[in-house]
Coordinates of C-alpha atoms in Angstrom, one line a residue:
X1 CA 0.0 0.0 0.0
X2 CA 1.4 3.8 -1.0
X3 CA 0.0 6.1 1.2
X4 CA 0.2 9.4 -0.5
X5 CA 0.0 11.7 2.2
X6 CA 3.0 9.9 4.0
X7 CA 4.9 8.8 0.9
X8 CA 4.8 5.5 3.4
X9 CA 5.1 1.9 1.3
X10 CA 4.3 -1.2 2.9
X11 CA 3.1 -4.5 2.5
X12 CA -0.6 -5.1 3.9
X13 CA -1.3 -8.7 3.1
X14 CA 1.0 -11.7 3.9
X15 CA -1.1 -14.7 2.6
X16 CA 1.0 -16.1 -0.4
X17 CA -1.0 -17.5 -3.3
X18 CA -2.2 -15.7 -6.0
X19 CA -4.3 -13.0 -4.8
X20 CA -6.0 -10.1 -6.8
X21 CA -7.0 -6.4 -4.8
X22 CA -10.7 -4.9 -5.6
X23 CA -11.7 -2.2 -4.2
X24 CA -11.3 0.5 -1.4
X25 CA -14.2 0.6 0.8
X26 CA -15.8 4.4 1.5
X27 CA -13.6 5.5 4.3
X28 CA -10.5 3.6 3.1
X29 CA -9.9 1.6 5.5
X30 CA -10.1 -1.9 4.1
X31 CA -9.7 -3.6 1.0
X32 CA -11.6 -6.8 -0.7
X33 CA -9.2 -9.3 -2.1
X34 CA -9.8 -12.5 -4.0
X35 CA -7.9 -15.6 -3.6
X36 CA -7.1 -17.6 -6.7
X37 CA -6.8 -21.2 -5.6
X38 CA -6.2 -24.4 -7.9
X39 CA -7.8 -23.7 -10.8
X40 CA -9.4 -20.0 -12.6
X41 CA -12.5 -20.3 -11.7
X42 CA -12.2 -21.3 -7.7
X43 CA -11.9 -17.9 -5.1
X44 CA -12.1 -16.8 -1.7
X45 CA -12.7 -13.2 -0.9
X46 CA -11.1 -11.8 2.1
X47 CA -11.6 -8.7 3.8
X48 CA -7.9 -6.9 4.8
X49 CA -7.8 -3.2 6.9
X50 CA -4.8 -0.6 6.6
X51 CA -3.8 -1.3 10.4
X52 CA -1.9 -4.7 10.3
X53 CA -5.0 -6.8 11.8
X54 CA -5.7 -10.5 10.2
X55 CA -7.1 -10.8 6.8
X56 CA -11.1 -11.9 7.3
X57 CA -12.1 -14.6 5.6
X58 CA -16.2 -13.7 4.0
X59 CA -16.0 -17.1 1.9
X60 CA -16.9 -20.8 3.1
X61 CA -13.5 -22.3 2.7
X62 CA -14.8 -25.9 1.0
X63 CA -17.3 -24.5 -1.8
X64 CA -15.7 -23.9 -5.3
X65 CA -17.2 -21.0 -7.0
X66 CA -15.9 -18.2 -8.5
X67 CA -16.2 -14.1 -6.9
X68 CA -15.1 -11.4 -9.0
X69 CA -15.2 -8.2 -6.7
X70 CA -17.0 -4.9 -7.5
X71 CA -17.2 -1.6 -5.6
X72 CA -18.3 -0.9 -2.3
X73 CA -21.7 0.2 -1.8
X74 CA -22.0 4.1 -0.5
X75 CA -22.4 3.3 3.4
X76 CA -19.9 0.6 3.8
X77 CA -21.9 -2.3 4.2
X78 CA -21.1 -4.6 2.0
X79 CA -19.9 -4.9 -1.7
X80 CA -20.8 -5.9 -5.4
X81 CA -19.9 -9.0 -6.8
X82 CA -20.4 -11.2 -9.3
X83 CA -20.6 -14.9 -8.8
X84 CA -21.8 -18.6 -9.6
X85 CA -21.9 -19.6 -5.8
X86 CA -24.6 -22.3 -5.9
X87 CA -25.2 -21.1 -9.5
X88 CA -24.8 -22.3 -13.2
X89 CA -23.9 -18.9 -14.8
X90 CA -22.5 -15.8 -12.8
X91 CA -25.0 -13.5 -11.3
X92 CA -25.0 -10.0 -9.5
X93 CA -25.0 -9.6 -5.6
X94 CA -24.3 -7.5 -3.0
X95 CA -21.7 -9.0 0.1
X96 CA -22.3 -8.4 3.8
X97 CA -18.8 -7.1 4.9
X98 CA -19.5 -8.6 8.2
X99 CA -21.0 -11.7 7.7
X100 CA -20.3 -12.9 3.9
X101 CA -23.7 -13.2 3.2
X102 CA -24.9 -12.5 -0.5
X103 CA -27.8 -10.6 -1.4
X104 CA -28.8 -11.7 -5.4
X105 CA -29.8 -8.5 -7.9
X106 CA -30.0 -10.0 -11.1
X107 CA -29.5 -14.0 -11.7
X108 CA -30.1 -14.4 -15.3
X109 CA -29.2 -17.7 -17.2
X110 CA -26.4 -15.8 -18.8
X111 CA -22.9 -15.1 -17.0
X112 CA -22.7 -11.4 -15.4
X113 CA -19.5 -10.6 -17.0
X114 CA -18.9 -6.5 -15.2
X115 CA -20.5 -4.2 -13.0
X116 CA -20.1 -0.7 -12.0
X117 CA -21.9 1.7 -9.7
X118 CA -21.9 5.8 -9.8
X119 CA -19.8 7.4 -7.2
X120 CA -23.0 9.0 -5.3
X121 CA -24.3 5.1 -4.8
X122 CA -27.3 5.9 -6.9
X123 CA -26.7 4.2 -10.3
X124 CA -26.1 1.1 -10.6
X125 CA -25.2 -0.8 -14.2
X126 CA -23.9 -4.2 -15.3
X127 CA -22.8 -5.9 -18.4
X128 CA -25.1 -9.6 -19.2
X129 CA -23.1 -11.8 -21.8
X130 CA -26.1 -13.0 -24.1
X131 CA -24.1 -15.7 -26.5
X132 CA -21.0 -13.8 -27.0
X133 CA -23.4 -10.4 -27.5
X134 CA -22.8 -7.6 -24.6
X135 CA -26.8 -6.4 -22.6
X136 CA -27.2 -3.6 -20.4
X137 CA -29.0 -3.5 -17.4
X138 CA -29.5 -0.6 -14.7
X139 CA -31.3 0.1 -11.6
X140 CA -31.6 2.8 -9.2
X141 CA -30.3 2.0 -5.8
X142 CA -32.3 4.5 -4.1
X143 CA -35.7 3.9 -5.5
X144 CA -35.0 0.5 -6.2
X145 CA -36.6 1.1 -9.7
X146 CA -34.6 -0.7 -12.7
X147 CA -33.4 1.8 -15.1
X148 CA -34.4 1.1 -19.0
X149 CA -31.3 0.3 -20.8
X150 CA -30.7 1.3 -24.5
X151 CA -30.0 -1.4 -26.8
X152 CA -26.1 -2.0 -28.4
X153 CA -24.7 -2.3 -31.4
X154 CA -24.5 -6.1 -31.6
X155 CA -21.5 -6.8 -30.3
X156 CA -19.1 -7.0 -27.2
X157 CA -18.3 -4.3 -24.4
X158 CA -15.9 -3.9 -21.7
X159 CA -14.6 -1.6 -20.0
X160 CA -18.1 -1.0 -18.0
X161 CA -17.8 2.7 -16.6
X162 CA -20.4 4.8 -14.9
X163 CA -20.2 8.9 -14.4
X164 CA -20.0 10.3 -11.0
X165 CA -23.7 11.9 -11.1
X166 CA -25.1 8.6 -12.4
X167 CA -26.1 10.4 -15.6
X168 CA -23.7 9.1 -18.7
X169 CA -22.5 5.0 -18.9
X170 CA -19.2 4.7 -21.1
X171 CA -17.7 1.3 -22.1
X172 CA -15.7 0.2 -25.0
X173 CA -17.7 -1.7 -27.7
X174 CA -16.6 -3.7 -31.0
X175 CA -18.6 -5.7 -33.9
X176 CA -17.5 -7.7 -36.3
X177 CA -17.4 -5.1 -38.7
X178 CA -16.3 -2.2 -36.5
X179 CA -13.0 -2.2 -34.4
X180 CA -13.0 -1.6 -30.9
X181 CA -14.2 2.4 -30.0
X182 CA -15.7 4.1 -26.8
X183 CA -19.3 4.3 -26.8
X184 CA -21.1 6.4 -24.5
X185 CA -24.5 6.3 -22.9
X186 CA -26.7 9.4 -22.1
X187 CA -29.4 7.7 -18.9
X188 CA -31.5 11.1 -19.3
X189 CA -32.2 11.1 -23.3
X190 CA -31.8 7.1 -23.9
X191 CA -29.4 8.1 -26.8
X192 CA -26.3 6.1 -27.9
X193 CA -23.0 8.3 -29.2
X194 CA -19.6 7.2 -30.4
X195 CA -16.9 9.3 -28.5
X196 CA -14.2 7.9 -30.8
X197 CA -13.9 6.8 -34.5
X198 CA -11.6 4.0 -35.0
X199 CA -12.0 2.3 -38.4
X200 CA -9.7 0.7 -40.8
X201 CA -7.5 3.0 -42.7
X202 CA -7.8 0.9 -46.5
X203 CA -10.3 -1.4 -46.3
X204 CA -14.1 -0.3 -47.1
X205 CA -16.4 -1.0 -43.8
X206 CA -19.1 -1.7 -46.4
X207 CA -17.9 -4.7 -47.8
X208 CA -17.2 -6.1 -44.2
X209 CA -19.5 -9.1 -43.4
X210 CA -21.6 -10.2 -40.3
X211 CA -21.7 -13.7 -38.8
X212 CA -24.6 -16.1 -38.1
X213 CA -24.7 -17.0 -35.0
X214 CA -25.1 -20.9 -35.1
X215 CA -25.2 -24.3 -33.3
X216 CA -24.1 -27.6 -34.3
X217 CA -24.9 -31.3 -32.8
X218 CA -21.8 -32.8 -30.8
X219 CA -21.8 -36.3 -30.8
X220 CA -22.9 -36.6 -27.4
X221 CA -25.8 -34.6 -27.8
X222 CA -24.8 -31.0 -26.9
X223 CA -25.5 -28.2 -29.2
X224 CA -21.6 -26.2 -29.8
X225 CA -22.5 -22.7 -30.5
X226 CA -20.6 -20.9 -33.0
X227 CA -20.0 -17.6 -35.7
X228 CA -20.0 -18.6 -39.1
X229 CA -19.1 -15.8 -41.7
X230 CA -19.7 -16.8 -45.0
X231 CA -18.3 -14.7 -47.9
X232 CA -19.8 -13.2 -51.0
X233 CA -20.1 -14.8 -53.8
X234 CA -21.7 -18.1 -55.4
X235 CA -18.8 -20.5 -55.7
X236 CA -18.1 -23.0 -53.6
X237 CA -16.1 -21.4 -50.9
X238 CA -12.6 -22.6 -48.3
X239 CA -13.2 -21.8 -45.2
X240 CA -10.8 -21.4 -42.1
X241 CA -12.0 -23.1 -38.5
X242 CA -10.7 -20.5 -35.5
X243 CA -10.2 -21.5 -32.2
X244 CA -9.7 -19.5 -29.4
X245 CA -6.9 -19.9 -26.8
X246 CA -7.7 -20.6 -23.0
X247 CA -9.0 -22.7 -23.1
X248 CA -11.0 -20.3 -20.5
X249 CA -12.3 -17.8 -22.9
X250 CA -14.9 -17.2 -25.8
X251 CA -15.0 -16.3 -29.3
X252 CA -17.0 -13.2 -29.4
X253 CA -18.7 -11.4 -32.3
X254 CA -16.1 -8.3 -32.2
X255 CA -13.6 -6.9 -35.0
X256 CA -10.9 -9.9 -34.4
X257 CA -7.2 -9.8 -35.0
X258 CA -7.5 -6.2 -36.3
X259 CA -9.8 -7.2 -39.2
X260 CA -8.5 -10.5 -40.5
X261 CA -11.5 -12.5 -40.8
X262 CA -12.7 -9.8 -43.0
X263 CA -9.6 -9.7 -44.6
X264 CA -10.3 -13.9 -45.1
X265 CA -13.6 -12.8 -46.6
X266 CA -12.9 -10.1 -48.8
X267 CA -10.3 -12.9 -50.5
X268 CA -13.5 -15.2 -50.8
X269 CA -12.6 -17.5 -47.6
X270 CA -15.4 -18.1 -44.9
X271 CA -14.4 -18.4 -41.2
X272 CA -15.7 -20.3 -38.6
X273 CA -15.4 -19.5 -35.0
X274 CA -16.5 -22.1 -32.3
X275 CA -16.9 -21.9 -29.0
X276 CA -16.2 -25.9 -28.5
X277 CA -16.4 -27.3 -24.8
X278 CA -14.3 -25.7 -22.2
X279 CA -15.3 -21.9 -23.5
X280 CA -16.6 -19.2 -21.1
X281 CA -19.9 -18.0 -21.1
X282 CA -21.8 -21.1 -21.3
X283 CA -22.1 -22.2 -17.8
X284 CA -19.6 -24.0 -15.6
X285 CA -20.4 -27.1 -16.1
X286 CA -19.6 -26.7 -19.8
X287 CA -16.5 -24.6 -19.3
X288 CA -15.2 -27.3 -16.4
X289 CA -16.0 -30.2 -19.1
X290 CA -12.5 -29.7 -20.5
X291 CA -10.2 -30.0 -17.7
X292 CA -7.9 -32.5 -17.5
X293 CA -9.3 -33.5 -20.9
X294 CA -7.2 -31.6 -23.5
X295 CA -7.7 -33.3 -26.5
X296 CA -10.6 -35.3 -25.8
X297 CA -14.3 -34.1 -26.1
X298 CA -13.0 -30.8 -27.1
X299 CA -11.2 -32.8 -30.2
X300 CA -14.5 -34.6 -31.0
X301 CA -16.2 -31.4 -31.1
X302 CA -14.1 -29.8 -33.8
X303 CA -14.5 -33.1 -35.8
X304 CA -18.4 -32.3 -36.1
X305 CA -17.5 -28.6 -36.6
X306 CA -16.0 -30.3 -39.9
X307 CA -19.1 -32.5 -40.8
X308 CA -21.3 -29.5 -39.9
X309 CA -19.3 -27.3 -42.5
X310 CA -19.1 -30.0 -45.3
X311 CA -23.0 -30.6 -45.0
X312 CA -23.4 -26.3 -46.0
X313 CA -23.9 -26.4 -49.8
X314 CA -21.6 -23.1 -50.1
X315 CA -18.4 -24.6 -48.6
X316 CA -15.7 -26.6 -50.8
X317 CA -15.5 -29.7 -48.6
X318 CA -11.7 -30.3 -49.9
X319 CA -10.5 -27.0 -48.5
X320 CA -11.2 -26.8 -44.5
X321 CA -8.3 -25.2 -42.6
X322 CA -7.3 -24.7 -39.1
X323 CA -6.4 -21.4 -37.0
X324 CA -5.5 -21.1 -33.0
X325 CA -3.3 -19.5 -30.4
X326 CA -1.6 -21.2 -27.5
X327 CA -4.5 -23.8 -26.3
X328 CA -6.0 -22.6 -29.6
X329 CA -2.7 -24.1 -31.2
X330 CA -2.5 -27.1 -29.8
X331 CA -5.8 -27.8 -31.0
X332 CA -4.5 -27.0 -34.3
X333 CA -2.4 -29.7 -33.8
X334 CA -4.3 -32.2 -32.7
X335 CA -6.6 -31.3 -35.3
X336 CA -3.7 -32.3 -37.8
X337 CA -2.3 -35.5 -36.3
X338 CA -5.3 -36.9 -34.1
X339 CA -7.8 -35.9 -36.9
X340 CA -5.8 -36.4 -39.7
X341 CA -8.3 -38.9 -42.0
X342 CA -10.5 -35.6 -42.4
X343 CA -7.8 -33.8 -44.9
X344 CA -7.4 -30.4 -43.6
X345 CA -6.2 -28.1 -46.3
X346 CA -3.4 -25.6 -44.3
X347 CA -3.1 -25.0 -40.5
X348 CA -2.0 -22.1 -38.5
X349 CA -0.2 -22.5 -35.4
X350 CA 0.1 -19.7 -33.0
X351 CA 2.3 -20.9 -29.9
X352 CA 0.7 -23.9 -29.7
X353 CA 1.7 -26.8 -27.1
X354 CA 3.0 -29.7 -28.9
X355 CA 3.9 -32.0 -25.7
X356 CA 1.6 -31.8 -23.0
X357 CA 4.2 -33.1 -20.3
X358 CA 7.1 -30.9 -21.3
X359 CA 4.6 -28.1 -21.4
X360 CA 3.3 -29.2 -17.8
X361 CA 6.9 -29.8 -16.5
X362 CA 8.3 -26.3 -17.5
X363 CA 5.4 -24.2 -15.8
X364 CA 6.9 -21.9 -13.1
X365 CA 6.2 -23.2 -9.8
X366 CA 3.2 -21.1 -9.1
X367 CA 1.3 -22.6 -11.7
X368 CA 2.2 -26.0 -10.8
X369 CA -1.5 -27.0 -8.9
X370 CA -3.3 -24.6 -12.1
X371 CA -1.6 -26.7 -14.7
X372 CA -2.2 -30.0 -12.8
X373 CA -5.8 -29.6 -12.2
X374 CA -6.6 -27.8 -15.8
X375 CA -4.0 -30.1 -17.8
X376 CA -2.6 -32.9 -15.3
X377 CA -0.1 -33.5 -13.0
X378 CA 3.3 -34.6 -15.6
X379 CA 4.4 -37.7 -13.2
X380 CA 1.1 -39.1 -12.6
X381 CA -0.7 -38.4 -15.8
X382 CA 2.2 -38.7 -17.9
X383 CA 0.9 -42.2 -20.0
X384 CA -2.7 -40.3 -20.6
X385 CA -0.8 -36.3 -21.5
X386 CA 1.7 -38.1 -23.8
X387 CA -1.2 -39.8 -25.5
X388 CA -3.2 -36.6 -26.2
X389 CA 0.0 -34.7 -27.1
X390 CA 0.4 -33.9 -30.9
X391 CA 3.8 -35.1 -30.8
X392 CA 3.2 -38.1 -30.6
X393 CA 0.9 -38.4 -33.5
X394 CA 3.2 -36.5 -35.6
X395 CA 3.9 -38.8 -38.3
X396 CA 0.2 -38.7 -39.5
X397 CA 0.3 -34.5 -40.0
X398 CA 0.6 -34.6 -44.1
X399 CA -1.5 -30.7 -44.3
X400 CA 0.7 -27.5 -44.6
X401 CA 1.6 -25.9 -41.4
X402 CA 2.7 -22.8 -40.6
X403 CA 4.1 -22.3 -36.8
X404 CA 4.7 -18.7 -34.9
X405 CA 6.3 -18.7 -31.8
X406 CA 8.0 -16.2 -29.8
X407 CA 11.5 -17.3 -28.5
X408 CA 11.0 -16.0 -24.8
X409 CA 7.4 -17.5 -24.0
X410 CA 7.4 -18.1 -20.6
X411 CA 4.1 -20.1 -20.9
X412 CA 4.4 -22.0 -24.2
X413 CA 8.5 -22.7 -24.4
X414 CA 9.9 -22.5 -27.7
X415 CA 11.1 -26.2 -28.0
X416 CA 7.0 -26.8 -27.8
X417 CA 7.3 -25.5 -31.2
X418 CA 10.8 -26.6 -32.5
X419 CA 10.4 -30.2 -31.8
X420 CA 6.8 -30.5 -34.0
X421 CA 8.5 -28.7 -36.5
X422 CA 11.4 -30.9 -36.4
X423 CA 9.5 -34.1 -36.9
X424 CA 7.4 -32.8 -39.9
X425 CA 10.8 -31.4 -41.5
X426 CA 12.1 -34.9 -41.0
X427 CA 9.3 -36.0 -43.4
X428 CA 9.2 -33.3 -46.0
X429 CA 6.2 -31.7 -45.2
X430 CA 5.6 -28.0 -45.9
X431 CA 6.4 -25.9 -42.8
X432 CA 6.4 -22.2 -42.4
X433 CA 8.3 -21.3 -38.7
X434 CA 8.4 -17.6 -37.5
X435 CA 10.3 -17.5 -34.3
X436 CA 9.9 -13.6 -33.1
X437 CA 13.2 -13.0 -31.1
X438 CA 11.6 -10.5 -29.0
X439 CA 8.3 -11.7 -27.7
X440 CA 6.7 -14.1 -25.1
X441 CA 3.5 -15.8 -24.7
X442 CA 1.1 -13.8 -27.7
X443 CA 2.3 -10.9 -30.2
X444 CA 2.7 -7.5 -28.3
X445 CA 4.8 -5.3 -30.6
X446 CA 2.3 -4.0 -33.5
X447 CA 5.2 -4.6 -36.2
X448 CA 5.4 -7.9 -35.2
X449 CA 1.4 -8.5 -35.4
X450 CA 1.1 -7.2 -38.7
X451 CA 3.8 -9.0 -40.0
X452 CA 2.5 -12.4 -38.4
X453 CA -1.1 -11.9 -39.3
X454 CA -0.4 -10.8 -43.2
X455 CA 2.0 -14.2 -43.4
X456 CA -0.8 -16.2 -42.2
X457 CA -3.2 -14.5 -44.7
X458 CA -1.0 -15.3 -47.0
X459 CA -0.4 -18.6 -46.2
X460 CA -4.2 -19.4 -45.9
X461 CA -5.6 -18.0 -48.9
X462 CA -2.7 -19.7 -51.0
X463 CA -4.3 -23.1 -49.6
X464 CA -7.9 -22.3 -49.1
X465 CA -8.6 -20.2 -52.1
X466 CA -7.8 -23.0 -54.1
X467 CA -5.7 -21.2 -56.9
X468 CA -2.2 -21.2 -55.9
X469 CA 0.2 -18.8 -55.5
X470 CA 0.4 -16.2 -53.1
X471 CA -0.7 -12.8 -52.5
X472 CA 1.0 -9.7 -50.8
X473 CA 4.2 -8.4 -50.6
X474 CA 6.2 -10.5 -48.0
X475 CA 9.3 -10.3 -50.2
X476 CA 11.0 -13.9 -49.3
X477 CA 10.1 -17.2 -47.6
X478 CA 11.0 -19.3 -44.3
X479 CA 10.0 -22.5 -45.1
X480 CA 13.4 -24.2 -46.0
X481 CA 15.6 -21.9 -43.6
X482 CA 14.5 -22.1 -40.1
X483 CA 17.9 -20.0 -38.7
X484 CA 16.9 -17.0 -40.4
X485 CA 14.4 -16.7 -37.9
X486 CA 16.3 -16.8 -35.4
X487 CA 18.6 -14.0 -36.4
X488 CA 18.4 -11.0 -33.2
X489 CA 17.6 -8.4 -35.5
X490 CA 14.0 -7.5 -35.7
X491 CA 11.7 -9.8 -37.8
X492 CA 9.3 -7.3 -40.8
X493 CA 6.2 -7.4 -40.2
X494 CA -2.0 -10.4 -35.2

């Protein structure tokens, strides 16, 4: 804690673990804090005050449920938050700072993904995640009247912010055809205005295309929701499967990776974006379902996302690639080995674990009980992890692959990457490795993610469009010479 007055710094909390501050009650005198235990979604909120007493424990110790922590209300009594405490989805409450005890507001069968409440204690508004699309709700504390909320642009917003007076709501919103911008709300007038103006700087908005939102059977019965863009024209069209990384997240209908599936579309690919088992926003039972299961119903989901596409009269059957970051990778790969009788076109690997028990033995040591319970422990499950790993199935990849990795990812190590690419070299098959010498875990340097993301395009429109050759202006290939990527200068152009 910095008090600012004093210029004093010192240390207020002495638990271990990995905790997370939320907010400053009224007076400032104490501070929620939520407890990350084994796995993401399991927390303990405890209370801590600026005078050295004992942190306060407000959550049963033996009940796994998640608590993400909101603001304080007004008087000091308790606090916002959102959780799925007894609950399928995530819901809106108020805590007792004494006793712990939760006071529901709004338990919809949707997860309550933010909240935020005006600084007089008057306004309250929070952020409902209908399938991937961001709803508005409000209510006034004082009356206790629920305040009518205008309707987004369909899409996703974060960023959930609410004026001092109660009177404006401000978030950051994105579509699919729009990139991210700040939208603000006027309470008084019901009226919607754009505070900023971000768009693309060649590309014509006008041609961009929405995506159907869709569900597909799984084999054991579930329905996997989905975004399916489908591109203009009559032919018969490729189309590039997307999976997201996490595997705790969700595809969302917002502008992604700067524009690329549009950039997939306008070159007459279509794109499809699952949210396969293990995804947010779905429940926890259905988020849970993939732990300790990499590879397995999560694999057999993506094998119907392929017999789902192949039944749409538009798509080319023959040209069904594969696109995903770290977890999203690795599916990639097992897509390509594990799946390899349904003849992918191309596949994109974005730091992708090859080797589930390498990957599990080089986590830092406070990530050892996340990786065990959300992967599995790399003693004791080694048999079962080297049997899901893409690695070991290497021999049956025979699609093009193209591999970015950065060489100082902490999360994903580089020899995840280096030794699938080794074994497919071995065999002659076309591989396309980017090492970036100076990132980690995901692209953070915008020359870097341009550079990346046009190669992919590239790489996936050569294979999907069906037509050969390529298209841009990336002036050489990798493919054959892995140790110019390695090179310390900077890499040319997510």
């Amino acid at each position: 804690m910095h008090d600012l007055p004093t210029d004093e710094v010192r240390r207020i909390y002495t638990g271990g673990g990995r905790v997370h501050p939320g907010h400053w009650s009224p007076d400032g005198s104490r501070l929620t804090l939520a407890e990350w235990r084994t796995t993401n979604s399991d927390h303990l909120v405890h209370l801590i005050t600026v005078d050295g007493a004992e942190p306060r424990s407000l959550t049963p110790y033996d009940d796994v449920a998640t608590y993400w922590l909101g603001p304080w209300l007004r008087d000091g009594s308790g606090f916002l938050v959102l959780s799925n405490v007894g609950r399928e989805f995530t819901g809106l409450a108020t805590m007792d700072a004494e006793s712990g005890a939760l006071t529901w507001l709004d338990t919809p069968d949707w997860d309550v993904e933010e909240v935020a409440l005006s600084a007089d204690g008057r306004v309250l508004v929070w952020n409902v995640n209908v399938d991937g699309f961001s709803q508005l709700r409000g209510r006034d504390l004082v009356s206790g009247v629920d305040i009518r909320m205008p309707e987004l642009p369909a899409g996703t917003g974060t960023g959930l912010t609410v004026s001092g007076d109660g009177r404006f709501v401000v978030l950051r919103l994105s579509t699919a055809t729009r990139p991210w911008n700040i939208l603000l709300i006027d309470l008084e007038l019901g009226e919607l205005r754009w505070l900023s103006n971000v768009r693309p700087v060649a590309a014509d908005p006008a041609t961009f295309r929405e995506p159907t939102l869709v569900r597909y059977p799984a084999q054991d019965g579930r329905q996997i929701p989905g975004y399916l863009y489908r591109p203009e024209g009559p032919e018969p069209a490729g189309v590039l499967i997307s999976i997201h990384g996490g595997p705790a997240w969700q595809e969302l209908p917002v502008y992604m990776h700067d524009g690329f599936y549009q950039y997939l579309l306008a070159h007459g690919i279509g794109v499809f974006a699952p949210n396969v088992r293990g995804s947010l926003g779905y429940g926890r039972t259905y988020s849970d379902l993939v732990n300790r299961d990499w590879g397995g119903g999560d694999l057999t989901d993506l094998a119907d996302a392929v017999a789902y596409l192949r039944a749409q009269e538009w798509i080319d059957p023959n040209r069904i690639g594969v696109m995903g970051a770290s977890y999203g990778g690795f599916a990639v790969l097992s897509c390509l080995s594990r799946l390899s009788e349904l003849n992918w076109a191309a596949g994109v690997d974005f730091y992708g674990p090859s080797n589930l028990v390498t990957l599990a033995k080089a986590s830092p040591p406070t990530w050892r009980s996340l990786v065990a319970a959300v992967i599995g422990d790399p003693e004791a499950d080694a048999d079962r992890l080297m049997a899901r790993s893409p690695v070991t199935h290497a021999d049956r990849i025979q699609a093009p692959l193209m591999v970015v990795q950065g060489a100082n990812d902490p999360r994903v190590p580089r020899q995840e990457s280096d030794q699938i690419v080794e074994r497919l070299r071995s065999r002659g098959v076309e591989v396309r490795y980017e090492v970036f010498p100076d990132e980690g875990h995901g692209l953070l340097r915008r020359d870097n993610q341009a550079r990346a993301f046009a190669d992919a395009g590239e790489f996936l429109i050569r294979h999907l469009r069906g037509r050969g050759g390529s298209v841009g202006q990336s002036g050489h290939s990798m493919d054959d010479h892995p140790e110019e990527n390695d090179s310390s200068s900077p890499l040319l152009g997510q």
